[in-house]
CSV table of C-alpha atoms in Angstrom, one decimal:
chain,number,residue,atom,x,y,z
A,1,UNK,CA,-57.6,68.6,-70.8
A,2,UNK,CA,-57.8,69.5,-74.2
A,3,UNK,CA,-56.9,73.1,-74.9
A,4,UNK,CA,-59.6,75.1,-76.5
A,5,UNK,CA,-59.0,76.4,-80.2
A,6,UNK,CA,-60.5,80.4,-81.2
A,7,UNK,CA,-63.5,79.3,-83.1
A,8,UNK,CA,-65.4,82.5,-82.5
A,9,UNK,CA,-68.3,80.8,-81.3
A,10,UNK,CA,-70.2,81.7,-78.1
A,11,UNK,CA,-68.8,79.8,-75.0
A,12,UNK,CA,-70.3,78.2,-71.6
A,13,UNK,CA,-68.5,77.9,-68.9
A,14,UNK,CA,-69.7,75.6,-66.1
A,15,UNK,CA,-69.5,74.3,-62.8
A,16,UNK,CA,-70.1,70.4,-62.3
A,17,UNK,CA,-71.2,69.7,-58.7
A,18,UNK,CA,-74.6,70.8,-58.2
A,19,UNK,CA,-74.7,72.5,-61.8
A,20,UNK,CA,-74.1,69.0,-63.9
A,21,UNK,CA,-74.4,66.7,-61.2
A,22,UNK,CA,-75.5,65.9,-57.6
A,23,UNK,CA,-72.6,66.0,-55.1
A,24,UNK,CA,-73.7,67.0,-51.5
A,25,UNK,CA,-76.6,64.2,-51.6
A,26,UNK,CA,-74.2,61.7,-52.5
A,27,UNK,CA,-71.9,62.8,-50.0
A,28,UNK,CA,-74.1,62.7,-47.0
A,29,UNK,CA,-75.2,59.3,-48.1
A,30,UNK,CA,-71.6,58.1,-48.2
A,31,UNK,CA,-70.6,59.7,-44.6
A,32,UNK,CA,-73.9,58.3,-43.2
A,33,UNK,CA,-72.3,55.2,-44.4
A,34,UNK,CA,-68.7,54.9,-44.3
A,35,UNK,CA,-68.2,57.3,-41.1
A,36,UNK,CA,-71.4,57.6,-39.4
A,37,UNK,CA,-71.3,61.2,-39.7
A,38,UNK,CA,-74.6,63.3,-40.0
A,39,UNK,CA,-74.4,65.7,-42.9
A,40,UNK,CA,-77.4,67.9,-42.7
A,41,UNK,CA,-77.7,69.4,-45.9
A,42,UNK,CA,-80.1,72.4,-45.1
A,43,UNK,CA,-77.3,73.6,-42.8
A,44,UNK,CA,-75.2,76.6,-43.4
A,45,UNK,CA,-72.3,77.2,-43.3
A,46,UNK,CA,-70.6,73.4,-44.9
A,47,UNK,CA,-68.3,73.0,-42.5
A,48,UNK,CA,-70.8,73.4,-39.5
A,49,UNK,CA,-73.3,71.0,-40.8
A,50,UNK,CA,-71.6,67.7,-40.0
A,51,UNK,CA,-71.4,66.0,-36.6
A,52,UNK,CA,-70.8,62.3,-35.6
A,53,UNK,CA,-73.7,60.4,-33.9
A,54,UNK,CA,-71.2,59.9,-31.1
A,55,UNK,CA,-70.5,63.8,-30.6
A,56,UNK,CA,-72.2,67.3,-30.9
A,57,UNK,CA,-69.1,68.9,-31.7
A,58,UNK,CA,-68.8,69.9,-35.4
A,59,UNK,CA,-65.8,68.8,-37.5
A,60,UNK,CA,-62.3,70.7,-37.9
A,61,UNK,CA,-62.1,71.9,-41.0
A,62,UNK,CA,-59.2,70.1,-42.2
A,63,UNK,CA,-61.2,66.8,-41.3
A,64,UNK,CA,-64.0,67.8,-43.7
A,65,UNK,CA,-62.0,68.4,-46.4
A,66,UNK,CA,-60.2,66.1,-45.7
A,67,UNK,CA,-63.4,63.5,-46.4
A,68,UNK,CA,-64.1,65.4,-49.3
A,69,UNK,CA,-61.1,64.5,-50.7
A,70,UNK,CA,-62.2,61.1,-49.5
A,71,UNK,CA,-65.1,61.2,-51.4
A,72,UNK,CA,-63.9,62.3,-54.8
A,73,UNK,CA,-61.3,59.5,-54.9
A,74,UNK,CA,-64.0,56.6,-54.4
A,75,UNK,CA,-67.0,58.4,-55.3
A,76,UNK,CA,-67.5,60.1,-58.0
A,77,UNK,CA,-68.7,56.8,-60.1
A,78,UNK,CA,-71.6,57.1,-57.9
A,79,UNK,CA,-72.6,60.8,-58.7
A,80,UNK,CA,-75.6,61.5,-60.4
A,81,UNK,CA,-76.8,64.3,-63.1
A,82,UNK,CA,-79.3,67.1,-62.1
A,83,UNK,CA,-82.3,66.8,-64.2
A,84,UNK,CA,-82.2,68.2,-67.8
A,85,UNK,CA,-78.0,68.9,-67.0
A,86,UNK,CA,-76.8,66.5,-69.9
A,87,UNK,CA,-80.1,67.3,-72.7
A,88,UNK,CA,-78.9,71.1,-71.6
A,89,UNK,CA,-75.3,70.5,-72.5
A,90,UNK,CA,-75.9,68.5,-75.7
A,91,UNK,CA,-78.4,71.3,-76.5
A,92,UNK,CA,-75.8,74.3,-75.4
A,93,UNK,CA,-73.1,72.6,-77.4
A,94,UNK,CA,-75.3,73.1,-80.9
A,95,UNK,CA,-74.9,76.6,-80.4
A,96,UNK,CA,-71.5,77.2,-78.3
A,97,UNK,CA,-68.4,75.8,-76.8
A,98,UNK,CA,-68.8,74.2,-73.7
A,99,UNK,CA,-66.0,73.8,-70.9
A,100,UNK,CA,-66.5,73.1,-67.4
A,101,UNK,CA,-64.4,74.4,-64.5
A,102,UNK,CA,-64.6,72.6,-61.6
A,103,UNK,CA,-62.8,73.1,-57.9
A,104,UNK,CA,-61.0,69.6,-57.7
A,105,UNK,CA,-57.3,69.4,-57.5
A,106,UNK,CA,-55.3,69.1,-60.6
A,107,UNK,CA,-55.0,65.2,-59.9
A,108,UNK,CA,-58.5,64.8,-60.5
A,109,UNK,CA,-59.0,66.6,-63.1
A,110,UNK,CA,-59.1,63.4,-65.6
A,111,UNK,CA,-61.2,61.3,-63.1
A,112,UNK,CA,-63.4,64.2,-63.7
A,113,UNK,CA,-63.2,64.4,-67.2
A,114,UNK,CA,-63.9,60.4,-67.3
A,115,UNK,CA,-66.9,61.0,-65.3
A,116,UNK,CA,-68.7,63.4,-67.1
A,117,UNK,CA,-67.9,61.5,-70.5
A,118,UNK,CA,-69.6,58.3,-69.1
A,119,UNK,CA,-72.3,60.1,-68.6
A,120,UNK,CA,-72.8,61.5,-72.1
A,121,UNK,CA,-70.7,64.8,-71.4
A,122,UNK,CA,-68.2,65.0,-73.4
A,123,UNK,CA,-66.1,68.5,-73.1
A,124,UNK,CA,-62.6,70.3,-71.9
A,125,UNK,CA,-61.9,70.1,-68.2
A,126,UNK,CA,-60.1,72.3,-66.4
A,127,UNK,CA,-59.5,71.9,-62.7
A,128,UNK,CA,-58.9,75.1,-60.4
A,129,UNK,CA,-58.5,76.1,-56.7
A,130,UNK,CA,-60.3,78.9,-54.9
A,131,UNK,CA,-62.4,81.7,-56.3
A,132,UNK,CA,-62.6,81.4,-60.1
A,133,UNK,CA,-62.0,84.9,-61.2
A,134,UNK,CA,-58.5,84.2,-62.6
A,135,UNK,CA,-59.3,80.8,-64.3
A,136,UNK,CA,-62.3,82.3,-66.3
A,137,UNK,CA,-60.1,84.9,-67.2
A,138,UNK,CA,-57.4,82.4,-68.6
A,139,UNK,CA,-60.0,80.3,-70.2
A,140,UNK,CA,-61.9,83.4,-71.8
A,141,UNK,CA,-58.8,84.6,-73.3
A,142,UNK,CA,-57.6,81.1,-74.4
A,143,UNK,CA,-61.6,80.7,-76.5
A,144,UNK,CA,-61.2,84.3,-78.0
A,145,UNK,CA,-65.3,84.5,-78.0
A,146,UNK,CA,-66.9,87.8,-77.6
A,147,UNK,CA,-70.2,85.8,-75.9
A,148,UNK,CA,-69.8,83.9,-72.2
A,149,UNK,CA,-72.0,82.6,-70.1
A,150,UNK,CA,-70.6,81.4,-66.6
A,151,UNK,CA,-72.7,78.9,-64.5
A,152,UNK,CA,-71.8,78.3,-60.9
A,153,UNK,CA,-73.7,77.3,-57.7
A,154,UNK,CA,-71.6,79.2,-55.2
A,155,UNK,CA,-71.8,83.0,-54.9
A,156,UNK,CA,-68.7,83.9,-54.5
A,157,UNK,CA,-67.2,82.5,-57.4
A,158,UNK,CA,-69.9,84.8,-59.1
A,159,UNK,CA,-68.3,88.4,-56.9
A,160,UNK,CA,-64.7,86.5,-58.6
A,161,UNK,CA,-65.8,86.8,-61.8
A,162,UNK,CA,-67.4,90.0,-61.7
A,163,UNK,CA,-64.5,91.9,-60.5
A,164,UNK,CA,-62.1,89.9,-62.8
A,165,UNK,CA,-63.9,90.2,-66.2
A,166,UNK,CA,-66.9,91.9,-65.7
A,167,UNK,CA,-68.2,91.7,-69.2
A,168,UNK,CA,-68.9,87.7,-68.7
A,169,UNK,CA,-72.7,87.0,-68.6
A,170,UNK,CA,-73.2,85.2,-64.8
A,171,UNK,CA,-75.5,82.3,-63.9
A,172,UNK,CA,-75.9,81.6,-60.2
A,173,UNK,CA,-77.4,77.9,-60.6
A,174,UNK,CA,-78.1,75.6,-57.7
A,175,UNK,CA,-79.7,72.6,-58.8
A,176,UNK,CA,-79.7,70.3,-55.3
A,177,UNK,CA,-83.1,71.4,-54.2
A,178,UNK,CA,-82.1,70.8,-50.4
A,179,UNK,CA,-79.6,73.5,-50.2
A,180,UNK,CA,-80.7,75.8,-53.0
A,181,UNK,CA,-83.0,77.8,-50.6
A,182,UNK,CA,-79.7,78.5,-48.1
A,183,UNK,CA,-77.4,79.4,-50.8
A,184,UNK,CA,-76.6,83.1,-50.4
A,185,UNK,CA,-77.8,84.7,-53.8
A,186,UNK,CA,-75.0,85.9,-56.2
A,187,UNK,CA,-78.3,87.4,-58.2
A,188,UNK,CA,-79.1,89.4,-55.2
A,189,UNK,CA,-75.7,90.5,-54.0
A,190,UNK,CA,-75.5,92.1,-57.7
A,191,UNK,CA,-73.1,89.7,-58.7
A,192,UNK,CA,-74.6,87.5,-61.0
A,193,UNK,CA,-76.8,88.4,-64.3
A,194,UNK,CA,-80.0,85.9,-62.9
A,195,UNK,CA,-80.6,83.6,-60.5
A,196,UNK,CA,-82.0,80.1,-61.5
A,197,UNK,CA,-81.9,76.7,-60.0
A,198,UNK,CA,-83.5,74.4,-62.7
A,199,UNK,CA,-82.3,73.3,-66.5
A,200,UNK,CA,-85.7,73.9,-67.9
A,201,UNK,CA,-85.4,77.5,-67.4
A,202,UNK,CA,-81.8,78.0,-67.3
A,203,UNK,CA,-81.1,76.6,-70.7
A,204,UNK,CA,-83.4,79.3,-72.6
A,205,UNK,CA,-81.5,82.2,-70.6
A,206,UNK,CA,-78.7,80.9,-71.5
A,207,UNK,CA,-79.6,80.4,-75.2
A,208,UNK,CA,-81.2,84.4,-75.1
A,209,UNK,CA,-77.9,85.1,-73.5
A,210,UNK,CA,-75.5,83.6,-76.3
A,211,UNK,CA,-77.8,84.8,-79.3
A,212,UNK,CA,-77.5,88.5,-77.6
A,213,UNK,CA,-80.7,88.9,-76.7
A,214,UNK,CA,-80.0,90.0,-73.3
A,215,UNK,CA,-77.9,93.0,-72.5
């Protein structure tokens, strides 16, 4: 990771799976595979949605992330970008800084960083556990900008945020059509600024946003 130096430009921080790239599609694919586990992605909650053919019973937690873990080591050369994610980026990065935090152990966090680079992204990774609240805050601090947009597909890194540094412009973004319509809404809840699930509309928000024209 690259730290960030205080060039007083706008910043965008983002999330990677199902913000930059597809994750949960390539996962079921790859437990339908390797496991013969069904993964059906409409299902809510995560952890309930997998079964193998040769049971109903659902998967303990710690076996599902277990598989995740799985998947990220052997994976992630396989993942592939939502549409418009990388124009979007290039685009953003004309006009701001652009980091992504992503929930991936440390130990991944250049296997990330590699990933996103072969695929024309080329910024500052930083890795993070849990809600994100406290790592936005680190990384907001570190950047110095006055302008941030934060872009996440899970609502309750959004309520993290808000309550940690409220002043950060929030994005809930869900761009795997599958599970977008049983993602709880940060927008809703009154934790996020908008709600919006493709690049084509997210990137002018997010350009009004850094340019101040949205309160």
């Amino acid at each position: 990771m690259t730290p960030l130096s205080n060039t007083g430009r706008p910043l965008v921080v983002t999330d990677c799976d199902e913000v930059l790239l597809h994750m949960v599609r390539h996962f079921r694919d790859w437990l339908d595979r390797e496991h013969d586990i069904e993964f059906q992605l409409e299902g809510d909650p995560f952890v309930q949605s997998m079964r193998r053919r040769s049971g109903e019973q659902p998967l303990e937690e710690k076996e599902v992330w277990s598989l995740l873990g799985g998947f990220f080591d052997t994976q992630m050369d396989r993942q592939e970008p939502i549409d418009g994610s990388i124009s979007a980026i290039r685009e953003l990065q004309r006009e701001a800084d652009v980091v992504v935090l992503t929930n991936l152990v440390d130990e991944r966090n250049e296997a990330r960083r590699r990933q996103l680079e072969s695929l024309g992204i080329t910024a500052p990774v930083y890795t993070n556990q849990g809600p994100k609240g406290g790592a936005l805050s680190r990384i907001v601090e570190e950047h110095g900008s006055q302008r941030i947009v934060f872009v996440d597909d899970i609502a309750k890194h959004h309520e993290s945020a808000m309550e940690t540094i409220p002043h950060v412009h929030r994005l809930h973004f869900v761009g795997e059509p599958a599970i977008a319509p049983h993602v709880p809404c940060a927008h809703k809840a009154g934790h996020a600024h908008a709600r919006i699930d493709t690049w084509a509309d997210a990137l002018p928000w997010i350009m009004e946003t850094l340019h101040g024209e949205k309160q």
